[in-house]
């Protein structure tokens, strides 16, 4: 198993995102990256204003871990829901070694950050649109 280390600030920022407090009270996502077996915040991507903007700026040849606090309306007027998701971004142009490292790290991240409702891997932009993510959440909520 891959031995990755998670920077301590990642835990605090994740909890702020999950609880909608601190600097992340109005944010819906935080992006993490792995370099030299160390997981850290990707500040450039995490500082973007919207999930749609994030999708436009995802790297074409490097993996990212997106913790997304998805809020949506249930069909048939059943009210609002909020779910924490882990989207593992692994574009097709990512080198093989990084793909293996990312796959090995994903389970470790799910264990390290409690409260993740759903974890998905995306290889193309059309897999991580808001509608697609809501649809995946609804599938697992049945």
mmCIF file of C-alpha atoms in Angstrom:
data_model
loop_
_atom_site.group_PDB
_atom_site.id
_atom_site.type_symbol
_atom_site.label_atom_id
_atom_site.label_comp_id
_atom_site.label_asym_id
_atom_site.label_seq_id
_atom_site.Cartn_x
_atom_site.Cartn_y
_atom_site.Cartn_z
ATOM 1 C CA UNK A 1 0.000 0.000 0.000
ATOM 2 C CA UNK A 2 1.159 3.501 -0.802
ATOM 3 C CA UNK A 3 2.426 5.447 2.183
ATOM 4 C CA UNK A 4 1.179 8.993 1.723
ATOM 5 C CA UNK A 5 1.312 11.717 4.334
ATOM 6 C CA UNK A 6 -1.463 14.268 4.712
ATOM 7 C CA UNK A 7 -0.513 17.812 5.696
ATOM 8 C CA UNK A 8 -2.169 18.760 8.991
ATOM 9 C CA UNK A 9 -3.892 21.828 7.517
ATOM 10 C CA UNK A 10 -5.871 19.529 5.194
ATOM 11 C CA UNK A 11 -7.817 18.105 8.146
ATOM 12 C CA UNK A 12 -8.743 21.520 9.513
ATOM 13 C CA UNK A 13 -9.773 22.834 6.101
ATOM 14 C CA UNK A 14 -11.820 19.690 5.352
ATOM 15 C CA UNK A 15 -13.663 20.017 8.669
ATOM 16 C CA UNK A 16 -14.340 23.706 8.010
ATOM 17 C CA UNK A 17 -15.770 22.789 4.609
ATOM 18 C CA UNK A 18 -17.869 19.948 6.025
ATOM 19 C CA UNK A 19 -19.255 22.128 8.829
ATOM 20 C CA UNK A 20 -19.512 25.302 6.669
ATOM 21 C CA UNK A 21 -17.438 27.415 9.034
ATOM 22 C CA UNK A 22 -14.303 29.540 9.073
ATOM 23 C CA UNK A 23 -12.810 30.527 5.736
ATOM 24 C CA UNK A 24 -14.866 27.783 4.100
ATOM 25 C CA UNK A 25 -18.286 28.871 5.360
ATOM 26 C CA UNK A 26 -19.280 30.000 1.872
ATOM 27 C CA UNK A 27 -17.241 27.483 -0.156
ATOM 28 C CA UNK A 28 -18.527 24.260 -1.695
ATOM 29 C CA UNK A 29 -15.215 22.503 -2.368
ATOM 30 C CA UNK A 30 -11.572 22.122 -1.518
ATOM 31 C CA UNK A 31 -9.005 20.569 -3.866
ATOM 32 C CA UNK A 32 -6.041 18.516 -2.749
ATOM 33 C CA UNK A 33 -3.074 17.254 -4.716
ATOM 34 C CA UNK A 34 -0.312 14.739 -4.109
ATOM 35 C CA UNK A 35 3.325 15.629 -4.678
ATOM 36 C CA UNK A 36 6.196 13.456 -3.441
ATOM 37 C CA UNK A 37 3.718 11.272 -1.479
ATOM 38 C CA UNK A 38 2.445 14.292 0.463
ATOM 39 C CA UNK A 39 -1.197 15.362 0.201
ATOM 40 C CA UNK A 40 -1.655 19.126 0.408
ATOM 41 C CA UNK A 41 -4.193 21.796 -0.514
ATOM 42 C CA UNK A 42 -4.125 23.001 -4.105
ATOM 43 C CA UNK A 43 -4.635 26.659 -3.216
ATOM 44 C CA UNK A 44 -4.926 27.847 -6.796
ATOM 45 C CA UNK A 45 -7.882 25.570 -7.531
ATOM 46 C CA UNK A 46 -9.419 25.762 -4.044
ATOM 47 C CA UNK A 47 -9.629 29.556 -4.275
ATOM 48 C CA UNK A 48 -11.850 29.496 -7.367
ATOM 49 C CA UNK A 49 -15.353 30.873 -6.841
ATOM 50 C CA UNK A 50 -17.569 28.097 -8.192
ATOM 51 C CA UNK A 51 -17.541 24.399 -8.957
ATOM 52 C CA UNK A 52 -18.219 25.194 -12.613
ATOM 53 C CA UNK A 53 -15.118 27.409 -12.682
ATOM 54 C CA UNK A 54 -13.111 24.639 -11.004
ATOM 55 C CA UNK A 55 -14.115 22.173 -13.705
ATOM 56 C CA UNK A 56 -12.788 24.557 -16.368
ATOM 57 C CA UNK A 57 -9.402 24.843 -14.610
ATOM 58 C CA UNK A 58 -8.706 21.189 -13.748
ATOM 59 C CA UNK A 59 -5.321 20.043 -15.074
ATOM 60 C CA UNK A 60 -5.318 17.927 -18.227
ATOM 61 C CA UNK A 61 -2.464 15.672 -17.137
ATOM 62 C CA UNK A 62 -2.453 15.529 -13.328
ATOM 63 C CA UNK A 63 -4.750 14.004 -10.724
ATOM 64 C CA UNK A 64 -6.611 15.949 -8.049
ATOM 65 C CA UNK A 65 -8.808 15.052 -5.081
ATOM 66 C CA UNK A 66 -11.904 17.256 -4.881
ATOM 67 C CA UNK A 67 -13.887 17.296 -1.657
ATOM 68 C CA UNK A 68 -17.254 18.697 -2.707
ATOM 69 C CA UNK A 69 -20.070 19.684 -0.352
ATOM 70 C CA UNK A 70 -22.966 19.182 -2.758
ATOM 71 C CA UNK A 71 -26.297 20.799 -1.913
ATOM 72 C CA UNK A 72 -29.349 20.016 -4.012
ATOM 73 C CA UNK A 73 -33.149 19.872 -3.998
ATOM 74 C CA UNK A 74 -34.740 16.451 -3.834
ATOM 75 C CA UNK A 75 -37.181 15.563 -6.587
ATOM 76 C CA UNK A 76 -40.906 15.717 -5.801
ATOM 77 C CA UNK A 77 -40.413 18.595 -3.327
ATOM 78 C CA UNK A 78 -38.900 16.442 -0.597
ATOM 79 C CA UNK A 79 -36.644 19.277 0.560
ATOM 80 C CA UNK A 80 -32.964 20.100 0.345
ATOM 81 C CA UNK A 81 -30.107 17.668 0.879
ATOM 82 C CA UNK A 82 -26.418 18.129 1.491
ATOM 83 C CA UNK A 83 -23.814 15.439 0.839
ATOM 84 C CA UNK A 84 -20.029 15.395 1.086
ATOM 85 C CA UNK A 85 -18.388 13.813 -1.944
ATOM 86 C CA UNK A 86 -14.866 12.858 -2.894
ATOM 87 C CA UNK A 87 -14.286 13.259 -6.616
ATOM 88 C CA UNK A 88 -10.992 11.772 -7.739
ATOM 89 C CA UNK A 89 -9.946 13.535 -10.937
ATOM 90 C CA UNK A 90 -7.733 11.311 -13.111
ATOM 91 C CA UNK A 91 -7.674 12.625 -16.683
ATOM 92 C CA UNK A 92 -6.660 10.323 -19.517
ATOM 93 C CA UNK A 93 -3.361 12.148 -20.097
ATOM 94 C CA UNK A 94 -2.131 11.396 -16.564
ATOM 95 C CA UNK A 95 0.978 9.196 -16.590
ATOM 96 C CA UNK A 96 0.606 5.588 -15.469
ATOM 97 C CA UNK A 97 2.665 5.962 -12.281
ATOM 98 C CA UNK A 98 0.505 8.867 -11.083
ATOM 99 C CA UNK A 99 -2.672 6.916 -11.920
ATOM 100 C CA UNK A 100 -1.523 4.033 -9.705
ATOM 101 C CA UNK A 101 -0.533 6.406 -6.888
ATOM 102 C CA UNK A 102 -3.898 8.141 -7.103
ATOM 103 C CA UNK A 103 -5.810 4.848 -7.009
ATOM 104 C CA UNK A 104 -3.817 3.714 -3.992
ATOM 105 C CA UNK A 105 -4.378 6.994 -2.172
ATOM 106 C CA UNK A 106 -8.128 7.284 -2.732
ATOM 107 C CA UNK A 107 -9.090 4.613 -0.160
ATOM 108 C CA UNK A 108 -6.631 6.102 2.328
ATOM 109 C CA UNK A 109 -8.293 9.521 1.937
ATOM 110 C CA UNK A 110 -11.789 8.093 2.434
ATOM 111 C CA UNK A 111 -10.626 6.558 5.705
ATOM 112 C CA UNK A 112 -8.791 9.694 6.820
ATOM 113 C CA UNK A 113 -11.633 12.160 6.191
ATOM 114 C CA UNK A 114 -14.874 11.010 7.856
ATOM 115 C CA UNK A 115 -18.300 11.920 6.524
ATOM 116 C CA UNK A 116 -17.838 11.215 2.820
ATOM 117 C CA UNK A 117 -21.162 9.979 1.443
ATOM 118 C CA UNK A 118 -19.988 9.095 -2.035
ATOM 119 C CA UNK A 119 -16.651 8.689 -3.773
ATOM 120 C CA UNK A 120 -16.343 8.670 -7.550
ATOM 121 C CA UNK A 121 -13.514 8.691 -10.053
ATOM 122 C CA UNK A 122 -13.773 10.948 -13.082
ATOM 123 C CA UNK A 123 -11.622 10.790 -16.194
ATOM 124 C CA UNK A 124 -13.445 13.378 -18.284
ATOM 125 C CA UNK A 125 -15.174 16.681 -17.622
ATOM 126 C CA UNK A 126 -18.605 15.414 -18.620
ATOM 127 C CA UNK A 127 -18.525 12.981 -15.669
ATOM 128 C CA UNK A 128 -18.359 15.694 -13.012
ATOM 129 C CA UNK A 129 -21.000 18.191 -13.985
ATOM 130 C CA UNK A 130 -23.370 19.203 -11.200
ATOM 131 C CA UNK A 131 -26.312 17.311 -12.739
ATOM 132 C CA UNK A 132 -24.258 14.131 -13.052
ATOM 133 C CA UNK A 133 -23.114 14.322 -9.421
ATOM 134 C CA UNK A 134 -26.664 14.906 -8.154
ATOM 135 C CA UNK A 135 -27.857 11.942 -10.204
ATOM 136 C CA UNK A 136 -25.164 9.730 -8.653
ATOM 137 C CA UNK A 137 -26.138 10.875 -5.145
ATOM 138 C CA UNK A 138 -29.810 10.149 -5.788
ATOM 139 C CA UNK A 139 -28.924 6.671 -7.048
ATOM 140 C CA UNK A 140 -27.157 5.841 -3.770
ATOM 141 C CA UNK A 141 -29.880 7.403 -1.615
ATOM 142 C CA UNK A 142 -32.588 4.987 -2.835
#
